[in-house]
């Protein structure tokens, strides 16, 4: 503290004396951290100096009610060396008493530590934020890759569907051609059947005509021969 005092501050323990008692705050495992001692007799610290803060307008009962409220608010397990310590309690107590804030050289070390802690917390927060961003970026990259793979699969399915559709159209065209060929074959068969019937009919007619002609010639010749025999 002798060295730190040259720079305008130090690491001090602080308490507030009022009505013959000194009140301070420290760490406890349970209950309130507010403690009462005889003035300048705290065995855990070495007394250095007293600073007159003036007079409070509160009466004894008001002070008791104030101490009761502060005792419930300042829990021992919430003690923090830089932000929630004996100096911050003494400053709060003095302001509640209406005598103003304690000197800055008493709280400067704690304030500096608090600033360093805040800076460290800020850096930690930024690092955590950066890690989250990197994690999100990595997640987005992985998601993009997965989406790309899915799209590739969709493209393959679409290409396969297009091929299948083309094959179906080709098959339908082949079936249509086959139907046309079958219809043409049926027509040809019908024409052939019709031709056969006509041919058979003509052939039958020719046979009948030939048979009749031959029969007529034979009958005529006999009659002429008979006539000739009778005439001579």
Coordinates of N, CA and C in Angstrom, one line a residue:
X1 N 0.8 -1.2 0.0 CA 0.0 0.0 0.0 C 0.9 1.3 0.0
X2 N 2.1 1.2 0.6 CA 2.9 2.4 0.6 C 3.3 2.8 -0.8
X3 N 3.6 1.7 -1.6 CA 4.0 2.0 -3.0 C 2.8 2.4 -3.8
X4 N 1.6 1.7 -3.6 CA 0.4 2.1 -4.3 C -0.1 3.5 -4.0
X5 N 0.2 3.9 -2.7 CA -0.3 5.3 -2.3 C 0.4 6.3 -3.2
X6 N 1.6 6.1 -3.7 CA 2.2 7.1 -4.5 C 1.5 7.3 -5.8
X7 N 0.7 6.3 -6.2 CA 0.0 6.3 -7.5 C -1.5 6.7 -7.2
X8 N -1.8 7.1 -5.9 CA -3.1 7.6 -5.6 C -4.1 6.6 -5.1
X9 N -3.6 5.5 -4.6 CA -4.6 4.5 -4.1 C -3.9 3.3 -3.5
X10 N -4.6 2.3 -3.2 CA -4.1 1.1 -2.5 C -5.2 0.1 -2.3
X11 N -4.9 -1.0 -1.7 CA -5.9 -2.1 -1.4 C -6.2 -1.9 0.1
X12 N -7.4 -1.4 0.3 CA -7.7 -1.1 1.7 C -9.0 -1.9 2.1
X13 N -9.0 -2.2 3.4 CA -10.3 -2.6 4.0 C -11.0 -1.4 4.6
X14 N -12.3 -1.3 4.5 CA -13.0 -0.1 4.9 C -14.2 -0.5 5.8
X15 N -14.5 0.3 6.7 CA -15.7 0.1 7.6 C -16.3 1.5 7.9
X16 N -17.5 1.5 8.4 CA -18.2 2.7 8.8 C -18.5 2.7 10.3
X17 N -18.0 3.7 11.0 CA -18.2 3.8 12.4 C -19.4 4.8 12.7
X18 N -20.4 4.3 13.4 CA -21.5 5.1 13.8 C -22.1 4.6 15.1
X19 N -22.4 5.6 16.0 CA -23.0 5.3 17.3 C -22.2 4.3 18.1
X20 N -20.9 4.4 18.0 CA -20.0 3.5 18.8 C -19.7 2.1 18.2
X21 N -20.2 1.8 17.0 CA -19.9 0.5 16.4 C -19.4 0.7 15.0
X22 N -18.5 -0.2 14.6 CA -18.0 -0.2 13.2 C -18.6 -1.3 12.4
X23 N -19.1 -0.9 11.3 CA -19.8 -1.9 10.4 C -19.0 -2.1 9.1
X24 N -18.8 -3.4 8.7 CA -18.1 -3.7 7.5 C -18.7 -4.9 6.9
X25 N -18.2 -5.3 5.8 CA -18.7 -6.4 5.0 C -17.6 -7.3 4.5
X26 N -17.9 -8.7 4.6 CA -16.9 -9.6 4.1 C -17.5 -11.0 3.7
X27 N -16.7 -11.9 3.3 CA -17.2 -13.2 2.9 C -17.6 -14.0 4.1
X28 N -18.8 -14.7 3.9 CA -19.2 -15.7 4.9 C -19.8 -16.9 4.1
X29 N -19.8 -18.1 4.6 CA -20.3 -19.2 3.9 C -21.8 -19.3 4.0
X30 N -22.4 -18.6 4.9 CA -23.9 -18.5 5.0 C -24.3 -17.2 5.7
X31 N -25.6 -16.8 5.4 CA -26.1 -15.6 6.1 C -25.5 -14.3 5.5
X32 N -25.7 -13.3 6.3 CA -25.2 -11.9 5.9 C -23.7 -11.8 6.0
X33 N -23.2 -10.9 5.2 CA -21.7 -10.7 5.3 C -21.5 -9.4 6.1
X34 N -22.5 -8.7 6.6 CA -22.3 -7.5 7.3 C -21.9 -7.9 8.8
X35 N -20.9 -7.2 9.2 CA -20.3 -7.6 10.5 C -20.1 -6.3 11.4
X36 N -20.3 -6.5 12.7 CA -20.2 -5.4 13.7 C -18.9 -5.6 14.6
X37 N -18.1 -4.6 14.7 CA -16.9 -4.7 15.6 C -16.8 -3.4 16.3
X38 N -15.9 -3.4 17.3 CA -15.6 -2.2 18.0 C -14.7 -1.3 17.1
X39 N -14.9 0.0 17.1 CA -14.1 0.9 16.2 C -12.6 0.6 16.2
X40 N -12.1 0.4 15.0 CA -10.6 0.3 14.8 C -10.1 -1.0 15.5
X41 N -10.9 -2.0 15.8 CA -10.5 -3.2 16.5 C -10.7 -4.5 15.7
X42 N -10.9 -4.3 14.4 CA -11.1 -5.5 13.6 C -9.8 -6.3 13.6
X43 N -9.8 -7.6 14.1 CA -8.6 -8.3 14.3 C -8.1 -8.9 12.9
X44 N -8.9 -8.9 11.9 CA -8.4 -9.4 10.6 C -7.7 -8.3 9.8
X45 N -7.7 -7.1 10.2 CA -7.1 -6.0 9.4 C -6.3 -5.1 10.4
X46 N -5.4 -4.4 9.8 CA -4.5 -3.4 10.5 C -5.1 -2.0 10.3
X47 N -5.4 -1.4 11.4 CA -5.9 0.0 11.3 C -4.9 1.0 10.8
X48 N -5.4 1.9 9.9 CA -4.5 2.8 9.3 C -4.9 4.3 9.5
X49 N -6.2 4.6 9.2 CA -6.6 6.0 9.2 C -8.1 6.1 9.3
X50 N -8.6 7.1 9.9 CA -10.0 7.4 9.9 C -10.3 8.7 9.1
X51 N -11.4 8.7 8.5 CA -11.8 9.9 7.7 C -13.2 10.4 8.2
X52 N -13.3 11.6 8.6 CA -14.5 12.2 9.0 C -15.5 12.3 7.8
X53 N -16.7 11.8 8.0 CA -17.7 11.9 6.9 C -18.8 12.8 7.2
X54 N -18.9 13.4 8.4 CA -19.9 14.3 8.8 C -21.0 13.7 9.6
X55 N -22.2 14.3 9.6 CA -23.3 13.8 10.5 C -24.5 13.4 9.6
X56 N -25.1 12.3 10.1 CA -26.3 11.9 9.5 C -27.6 12.5 10.1
X57 N -28.6 12.6 9.3 CA -29.9 13.2 9.8 C -30.8 12.0 10.3
X58 N -30.4 10.8 10.1 CA -31.2 9.7 10.5 C -31.1 9.5 12.1
X59 N -32.2 9.1 12.7 CA -32.2 8.8 14.1 C -31.7 7.3 14.3
X60 N -31.6 6.9 15.6 CA -31.1 5.6 15.9 C -32.0 4.5 15.3
X61 N -33.3 4.7 15.3 CA -34.2 3.7 14.8 C -34.1 3.6 13.3
X62 N -33.9 4.7 12.6 CA -33.7 4.7 11.2 C -32.4 4.0 10.8
X63 N -31.4 4.2 11.6 CA -30.1 3.6 11.3 C -30.3 2.1 11.5
X64 N -31.0 1.7 12.5 CA -31.2 0.2 12.8 C -31.9 -0.4 11.6
X65 N -33.0 0.3 11.1 CA -33.8 -0.3 10.0 C -32.9 -0.3 8.7
X66 N -32.0 0.7 8.6 CA -31.1 0.7 7.4 C -30.2 -0.5 7.5
X67 N -29.6 -0.7 8.6 CA -28.6 -1.8 8.8 C -29.3 -3.2 8.6
X68 N -30.6 -3.3 9.1 CA -31.3 -4.5 8.9 C -31.5 -4.8 7.4
X69 N -31.9 -3.7 6.7 CA -32.1 -3.9 5.2 C -30.8 -4.3 4.5
X70 N -29.7 -3.6 4.8 CA -28.4 -3.8 4.2 C -27.9 -5.2 4.5
X71 N -28.2 -5.7 5.8 CA -27.7 -7.0 6.2 C -28.4 -8.1 5.3
X72 N -29.6 -7.9 5.0 CA -30.3 -8.8 4.1 C -29.9 -8.8 2.7
X73 N -29.5 -7.6 2.2 CA -29.1 -7.4 0.8 C -27.6 -7.9 0.6
X74 N -26.8 -7.7 1.6 CA -25.3 -8.0 1.4 C -25.0 -9.4 2.0
X75 N -25.3 -10.4 1.2 CA -25.1 -11.8 1.6 C -23.6 -12.1 1.5
X76 N -23.2 -12.9 2.5 CA -21.7 -13.2 2.5 C -21.2 -14.0 1.3
X77 N -22.0 -14.9 0.8 CA -21.5 -15.7 -0.4 C -21.4 -14.9 -1.6
X78 N -22.0 -13.7 -1.7 CA -21.9 -12.8 -2.9 C -20.7 -11.9 -2.8
X79 N -19.8 -12.0 -1.9 CA -18.6 -11.2 -1.8 C -17.8 -11.4 -3.0
X80 N -17.3 -10.2 -3.6 CA -16.4 -10.2 -4.7 C -15.3 -9.2 -4.5
X81 N -14.1 -9.6 -4.7 CA -12.9 -8.8 -4.3 C -12.9 -7.5 -5.0
X82 N -13.4 -7.5 -6.3 CA -13.4 -6.3 -7.1 C -14.7 -5.5 -7.1
X83 N -15.8 -6.1 -7.1 CA -17.1 -5.4 -7.3 C -18.0 -5.4 -6.1
X84 N -17.9 -6.3 -5.2 CA -18.9 -6.4 -4.1 C -18.1 -6.7 -2.8
X85 N -17.4 -5.7 -2.3 CA -16.5 -5.9 -1.2 C -16.8 -4.9 -0.1
X86 N -15.8 -4.8 0.9 CA -16.0 -4.0 2.1 C -16.0 -2.5 1.7
X87 N -15.2 -2.1 0.7 CA -15.2 -0.7 0.3 C -16.5 -0.3 -0.4
X88 N -17.1 -1.2 -1.3 CA -18.4 -0.9 -1.9 C -19.5 -0.8 -0.9
X89 N -19.4 -1.7 0.1 CA -20.4 -1.7 1.2 C -20.3 -0.3 2.0
X90 N -19.1 0.0 2.4 CA -18.9 1.3 3.1 C -19.4 2.5 2.3
X91 N -19.2 2.5 1.1 CA -19.6 3.6 0.2 C -21.1 3.6 0.1
X92 N -21.7 2.5 0.0 CA -23.2 2.4 -0.1 C -23.8 2.8 1.3
X93 N -23.2 2.4 2.4 CA -23.7 2.7 3.7 C -23.7 4.2 4.0
X94 N -22.5 4.8 3.6 CA -22.4 6.3 3.8 C -23.4 7.0 3.0
X95 N -23.6 6.6 1.7 CA -24.6 7.3 0.9 C -26.0 7.1 1.4
X96 N -26.3 6.0 2.0 CA -27.7 5.7 2.5 C -27.8 6.6 3.8
X97 N -26.7 6.9 4.5 CA -26.8 7.7 5.7 C -26.9 9.2 5.3
X98 N -26.7 9.5 4.1 CA -26.8 10.9 3.6 C -25.5 11.7 3.8
X99 N -24.4 11.1 3.9 CA -23.1 11.8 4.2 C -22.2 11.8 2.9
X100 N -22.7 11.2 1.8 CA -21.9 11.2 0.6 C -21.0 10.0 0.4
X101 N -20.3 9.9 -0.7 CA -19.5 8.8 -1.0 C -18.2 8.9 -0.3
X102 N -17.5 7.7 0.0 CA -16.3 7.7 0.6 C -15.2 8.2 -0.3
X103 N -14.0 8.6 0.1 CA -12.9 9.1 -0.8 C -12.6 8.1 -1.9
X104 N -12.3 8.6 -3.0 CA -11.9 7.7 -4.2 C -10.7 6.9 -4.0
X105 N -9.7 7.5 -3.2 CA -8.5 6.8 -3.0 C -8.7 5.5 -2.2
X106 N -9.8 5.4 -1.5 CA -10.1 4.1 -0.8 C -10.6 3.1 -1.7
X107 N -11.4 3.5 -2.7 CA -12.0 2.5 -3.6 C -11.3 2.4 -5.0
X108 N -10.2 3.2 -5.2 CA -9.5 3.2 -6.5 C -9.0 1.8 -6.9
X109 N -8.4 1.1 -5.9 CA -7.8 -0.2 -6.2 C -8.9 -1.2 -6.7
X110 N -10.0 -1.2 -5.9 CA -11.2 -2.0 -6.3 C -11.8 -1.6 -7.6
X111 N -11.9 -0.3 -7.8 CA -12.4 0.2 -9.1 C -11.5 -0.2 -10.3
X112 N -10.2 -0.1 -10.0 CA -9.3 -0.6 -11.1 C -9.4 -2.1 -11.4
X113 N -9.5 -2.8 -10.3 CA -9.7 -4.3 -10.4 C -11.0 -4.6 -11.1
X114 N -12.0 -3.8 -10.8 CA -13.3 -4.0 -11.4 C -13.2 -3.7 -12.9
X115 N -12.5 -2.6 -13.2 CA -12.3 -2.3 -14.7 C -11.6 -3.4 -15.4
X116 N -10.5 -3.9 -14.7 CA -9.7 -5.0 -15.4 C -10.6 -6.2 -15.6
X117 N -11.4 -6.5 -14.5 CA -12.3 -7.7 -14.6 C -13.3 -7.5 -15.7
X118 N -13.9 -6.2 -15.8 CA -14.8 -5.9 -16.9 C -14.2 -6.1 -18.2
X119 N -12.9 -5.6 -18.3 CA -12.2 -5.8 -19.6 C -12.0 -7.2 -20.0
X120 N -11.6 -8.0 -18.9 CA -11.4 -9.4 -19.1 C -12.8 -10.1 -19.5
X121 N -13.8 -9.7 -18.9 CA -15.1 -10.2 -19.2 C -15.5 -9.9 -20.6
X122 N -15.2 -8.6 -21.0 CA -15.5 -8.1 -22.3 C -14.8 -9.0 -23.4
X123 N -13.5 -9.2 -23.1 CA -12.7 -10.0 -24.0 C -13.2 -11.4 -24.1
X124 N -13.6 -12.0 -22.9 CA -14.1 -13.3 -22.9 C -15.4 -13.4 -23.6
X125 N -16.3 -12.4 -23.5 CA -17.5 -12.3 -24.2 C -17.3 -12.3 -25.7
X126 N -16.3 -11.4 -26.1 CA -16.0 -11.4 -27.5 C -15.5 -12.7 -28.1
X127 N -14.6 -13.3 -27.3 CA -14.1 -14.6 -27.7 C -15.2 -15.7 -27.8
X128 N -16.1 -15.7 -26.8 CA -17.2 -16.6 -26.8 C -18.1 -16.3 -28.1
X129 N -18.3 -15.0 -28.3 CA -19.1 -14.6 -29.5 C -18.4 -15.1 -30.8
X130 N -17.1 -14.9 -30.8 CA -16.3 -15.4 -32.0 C -16.4 -16.9 -32.2
X131 N -16.3 -17.6 -31.1 CA -16.4 -19.1 -31.1 C -17.8 -19.5 -31.6
X132 N -18.9 -18.8 -31.1 CA -20.2 -19.1 -31.5 C -20.4 -18.8 -33.0
X133 N -19.8 -17.7 -33.5 CA -19.9 -17.3 -34.9 C -19.2 -18.4 -35.7
X134 N -18.0 -18.8 -35.3 CA -17.3 -19.9 -36.0 C -18.1 -21.2 -36.0
X135 N -18.7 -21.5 -34.9 CA -19.5 -22.7 -34.8 C -20.7 -22.6 -35.8
X136 N -21.3 -21.4 -35.8 CA -22.5 -21.1 -36.7 C -22.0 -21.3 -38.1
X137 N -20.8 -20.6 -38.4 CA -20.3 -20.7 -39.8 C -20.0 -22.1 -40.2
X138 N -19.4 -22.9 -39.3 CA -19.1 -24.3 -39.6 C -20.4 -25.1 -39.8
X139 N -21.4 -24.8 -38.9 CA -22.7 -25.4 -39.1 C -23.4 -25.1 -40.4
X140 N -23.2 -23.8 -40.8 CA -23.8 -23.3 -42.1 C -23.1 -24.0 -43.2
X141 N -21.8 -24.1 -43.1 CA -21.0 -24.8 -44.2 C -21.4 -26.3 -44.3
X142 N -21.5 -26.9 -43.2 CA -22.0 -28.3 -43.2 C -23.4 -28.5 -43.8
X143 N -24.3 -27.5 -43.4 CA -25.6 -27.5 -43.9 C -25.6 -27.3 -45.4
X144 N -24.8 -26.4 -45.8 CA -24.7 -26.1 -47.3 C -24.3 -27.3 -48.0
X145 N -23.3 -28.0 -47.5 CA -22.8 -29.2 -48.1 C -23.9 -30.3 -48.2
X146 N -24.6 -30.4 -47.1 CA -25.7 -31.4 -47.0 C -26.8 -31.0 -48.0
X147 N -27.1 -29.7 -48.1 CA -28.1 -29.3 -49.1 C -27.6 -29.5 -50.5
X148 N -26.3 -29.3 -50.8 CA -25.7 -29.5 -52.1 C -25.9 -31.0 -52.4
X149 N -25.6 -31.9 -51.5 CA -25.7 -33.3 -51.7 C -27.1 -33.7 -52.0
X150 N -28.1 -33.1 -51.3 CA -29.5 -33.4 -51.5 C -29.9 -32.9 -52.9
X151 N -29.4 -31.7 -53.3 CA -29.7 -31.2 -54.6 C -29.1 -32.1 -55.7
X152 N -27.9 -32.6 -55.5 CA -27.3 -33.5 -56.4 C -28.2 -34.7 -56.6
X153 N -28.7 -35.2 -55.4 CA -29.6 -36.4 -55.5 C -30.9 -36.0 -56.2
X154 N -31.4 -34.8 -56.0 CA -32.6 -34.4 -56.7 C -32.4 -34.3 -58.2
X155 N -31.2 -33.8 -58.6 CA -30.9 -33.7 -60.0 C -30.8 -35.0 -60.6
X156 N -30.2 -36.0 -59.9 CA -30.1 -37.4 -60.4 C -31.5 -38.0 -60.6
X157 N -32.4 -37.7 -59.6 CA -33.7 -38.2 -59.6 C -34.5 -37.6 -60.8
X158 N -34.3 -36.3 -61.0 CA -35.0 -35.6 -62.1 C -34.5 -36.2 -63.4
X159 N -33.2 -36.4 -63.5 CA -32.6 -36.9 -64.8 C -33.2 -38.3 -65.0
X160 N -33.2 -39.1 -63.9 CA -33.8 -40.5 -64.1 C -35.2 -40.4 -64.4
X161 N -36.0 -39.5 -63.9 CA -37.4 -39.4 -64.2 C -37.6 -38.9 -65.6
X162 N -36.7 -38.0 -66.1 CA -36.8 -37.6 -67.5 C -36.5 -38.8 -68.4
X163 N -35.5 -39.6 -68.1 CA -35.2 -40.7 -68.9 C -36.3 -41.7 -68.9
X164 N -36.9 -41.9 -67.8 CA -38.1 -42.8 -67.7 C -39.2 -42.3 -68.5
X165 N -39.4 -41.0 -68.5 CA -40.5 -40.4 -69.2 C -40.3 -40.6 -70.7
X166 N -39.0 -40.4 -71.1 CA -38.6 -40.6 -72.5 C -38.8 -42.0 -73.0
X167 N -38.4 -42.9 -72.1 CA -38.6 -44.4 -72.4 C -40.1 -44.7 -72.5
X168 N -40.9 -44.1 -71.7 CA -42.4 -44.4 -71.8 C -42.9 -43.9 -73.1
X169 N -42.5 -42.6 -73.5 CA -42.9 -42.1 -74.7 C -42.5 -42.9 -75.9
X170 N -41.2 -43.4 -75.8 CA -40.7 -44.3 -76.9 C -41.5 -45.6 -77.0
X171 N -41.8 -46.1 -75.8 CA -42.6 -47.4 -75.8 C -44.0 -47.1 -76.3
X172 N -44.6 -46.0 -76.0 CA -45.9 -45.7 -76.5 C -45.9 -45.5 -78.0
X173 N -44.8 -44.9 -78.5 CA -44.7 -44.7 -80.0 C -44.5 -46.1 -80.6
X174 N -43.7 -47.0 -80.0 CA -43.6 -48.3 -80.6 C -44.9 -49.1 -80.6
X175 N -45.7 -48.9 -79.5 CA -46.9 -49.6 -79.4 C -47.9 -49.1 -80.4
X176 N -47.9 -47.7 -80.6 CA -48.7 -47.1 -81.6 C -48.4 -47.7 -83.0
X177 N -47.1 -47.7 -83.3 CA -46.6 -48.3 -84.6 C -47.1 -49.8 -84.7
X178 N -47.0 -50.5 -83.6 CA -47.4 -51.9 -83.6 C -48.9 -52.0 -83.9
X179 N -49.6 -51.1 -83.3 CA -51.1 -51.1 -83.5 C -51.4 -50.9 -85.0
X180 N -50.7 -49.9 -85.5 CA -50.9 -49.6 -86.9 C -50.5 -50.7 -87.8
X181 N -49.4 -51.4 -87.5 CA -49.0 -52.6 -88.3 C -50.0 -53.7 -88.2
X182 N -50.5 -53.9 -86.9 CA -51.5 -54.9 -86.8 C -52.8 -54.6 -87.6
X183 N -53.2 -53.3 -87.5 CA -54.4 -52.9 -88.3 C -54.2 -53.1 -89.8
X184 N -53.0 -52.8 -90.3 CA -52.7 -52.9 -91.7 C -52.6 -54.4 -92.1
X185 N -52.1 -55.2 -91.2 CA -52.0 -56.7 -91.4 C -53.4 -57.2 -91.5
X186 N -54.3 -56.8 -90.6 CA -55.7 -57.3 -90.6 C -56.4 -56.8 -91.9
X187 N -56.1 -55.6 -92.4 CA -56.7 -55.2 -93.7 C -56.1 -56.0 -94.8
X188 N -54.8 -56.3 -94.8 CA -54.2 -57.1 -95.9 C -54.8 -58.5 -95.8
X189 N -55.0 -59.0 -94.6 CA -55.6 -60.4 -94.5 C -57.0 -60.4 -95.0
X190 N -57.7 -59.3 -94.7 CA -59.1 -59.2 -95.2 C -59.1 -59.1 -96.7
X191 N -58.2 -58.3 -97.3 CA -58.2 -58.2 -98.7 C -57.8 -59.5 -99.3
X192 N -56.8 -60.2 -98.7 CA -56.4 -61.5 -99.2 C -57.5 -62.5 -99.2
X193 N -58.2 -62.4 -98.0 CA -59.4 -63.4 -97.9 C -60.4 -63.0 -99.0
X194 N -60.7 -61.7 -99.2 CA -61.6 -61.4 -100.2 C -61.2 -61.8 -101.6
X195 N -59.9 -61.6 -101.9 CA -59.4 -62.0 -103.2 C -59.5 -63.5 -103.4
X196 N -59.3 -64.2 -102.3 CA -59.4 -65.7 -102.4 C -60.8 -66.1 -102.7
X197 N -61.8 -65.4 -102.1 CA -63.2 -65.7 -102.4 C -63.5 -65.4 -103.8
X198 N -63.1 -64.2 -104.3 CA -63.4 -63.8 -105.6 C -62.7 -64.8 -106.6
X199 N -61.5 -65.1 -106.3 CA -60.8 -66.1 -107.2 C -61.5 -67.4 -107.2
X200 N -61.9 -67.9 -106.1 CA -62.6 -69.2 -106.0 C -63.9 -69.1 -106.8
X201 N -64.6 -68.0 -106.7 CA -65.9 -67.8 -107.4 C -65.7 -67.8 -108.9
X202 N -64.7 -67.0 -109.3 CA -64.4 -66.9 -110.8 C -64.0 -68.3 -111.3
X203 N -63.1 -69.0 -110.5 CA -62.7 -70.3 -110.9 C -63.8 -71.2 -111.0
X204 N -64.7 -71.2 -110.1 CA -65.9 -72.0 -110.1 C -66.8 -71.7 -111.3
X205 N -66.9 -70.4 -111.6 CA -67.7 -70.0 -112.8 C -67.1 -70.5 -114.1
X206 N -65.7 -70.4 -114.2 CA -65.0 -70.9 -115.4 C -65.2 -72.4 -115.5
X207 N -65.1 -73.1 -114.4 CA -65.3 -74.5 -114.5 C -66.7 -74.9 -115.0
X208 N -67.6 -74.2 -114.5 CA -69.0 -74.5 -114.9 C -69.2 -74.2 -116.4
X209 N -68.6 -73.0 -116.8 CA -68.8 -72.7 -118.2 C -68.1 -73.7 -119.1
X210 N -66.9 -74.1 -118.7 CA -66.2 -75.1 -119.5 C -67.0 -76.4 -119.6
X211 N -67.5 -76.8 -118.5 CA -68.3 -78.1 -118.5 C -69.5 -78.0 -119.4
X212 N -70.2 -76.8 -119.3 CA -71.4 -76.7 -120.2 C -71.0 -76.6 -121.6
X213 N -70.0 -76.0 -122.0 CA -69.5 -75.9 -123.4 C -69.2 -77.3 -123.9
X214 N -68.5 -78.1 -123.2 CA -68.1 -79.4 -123.6 C -69.4 -80.3 -123.7
X215 N -70.3 -80.1 -122.9 CA -71.6 -80.9 -123.0 C -72.3 -80.5 -124.2
X216 N -72.4 -79.3 -124.5 CA -73.1 -78.8 -125.7 C -72.5 -79.4 -127.0
X217 N -71.2 -79.3 -127.1 CA -70.5 -79.8 -128.3 C -70.7 -81.3 -128.5
X218 N -70.7 -82.1 -127.5 CA -70.9 -83.5 -127.6 C -72.3 -83.8 -128.1
X219 N -73.3 -83.1 -127.6 CA -74.7 -83.4 -127.9 C -74.9 -83.0 -129.4
X220 N -74.3 -81.9 -129.8 CA -74.5 -81.5 -131.2 C -73.9 -82.4 -132.2
X221 N -72.8 -82.9 -131.9 CA -72.1 -83.8 -132.8 C -72.9 -85.1 -133.0
X222 N -73.5 -85.6 -132.1 CA -74.3 -86.8 -132.2 C -75.5 -86.7 -133.1
X223 N -76.1 -85.4 -132.9 CA -77.3 -85.2 -133.7 C -76.9 -85.0 -135.1
X224 N -75.8 -84.4 -135.4 CA -75.4 -84.2 -136.8 C -75.1 -85.5 -137.4
X225 N -74.4 -86.4 -136.7 CA -74.0 -87.7 -137.3 C -75.3 -88.5 -137.6
X226 N -76.2 -88.4 -136.7 CA -77.5 -89.2 -136.9 C -78.2 -88.7 -138.2
X227 N -78.2 -87.4 -138.4 CA -78.9 -86.8 -139.5 C -78.2 -87.2 -140.8
X228 N -76.9 -87.2 -140.7 CA -76.2 -87.6 -141.9 C -76.5 -89.1 -142.3
X229 N -76.6 -89.9 -141.4 CA -76.8 -91.3 -141.7 C -78.2 -91.5 -142.3
X230 N -79.2 -90.8 -141.9 CA -80.5 -90.9 -142.4 C -80.6 -90.3 -143.8
X231 N -79.9 -89.2 -144.1 CA -80.0 -88.6 -145.4 C -79.4 -89.4 -146.6
X232 N -78.5 -90.2 -146.4 CA -77.9 -91.0 -147.5 C -78.6 -92.3 -147.6

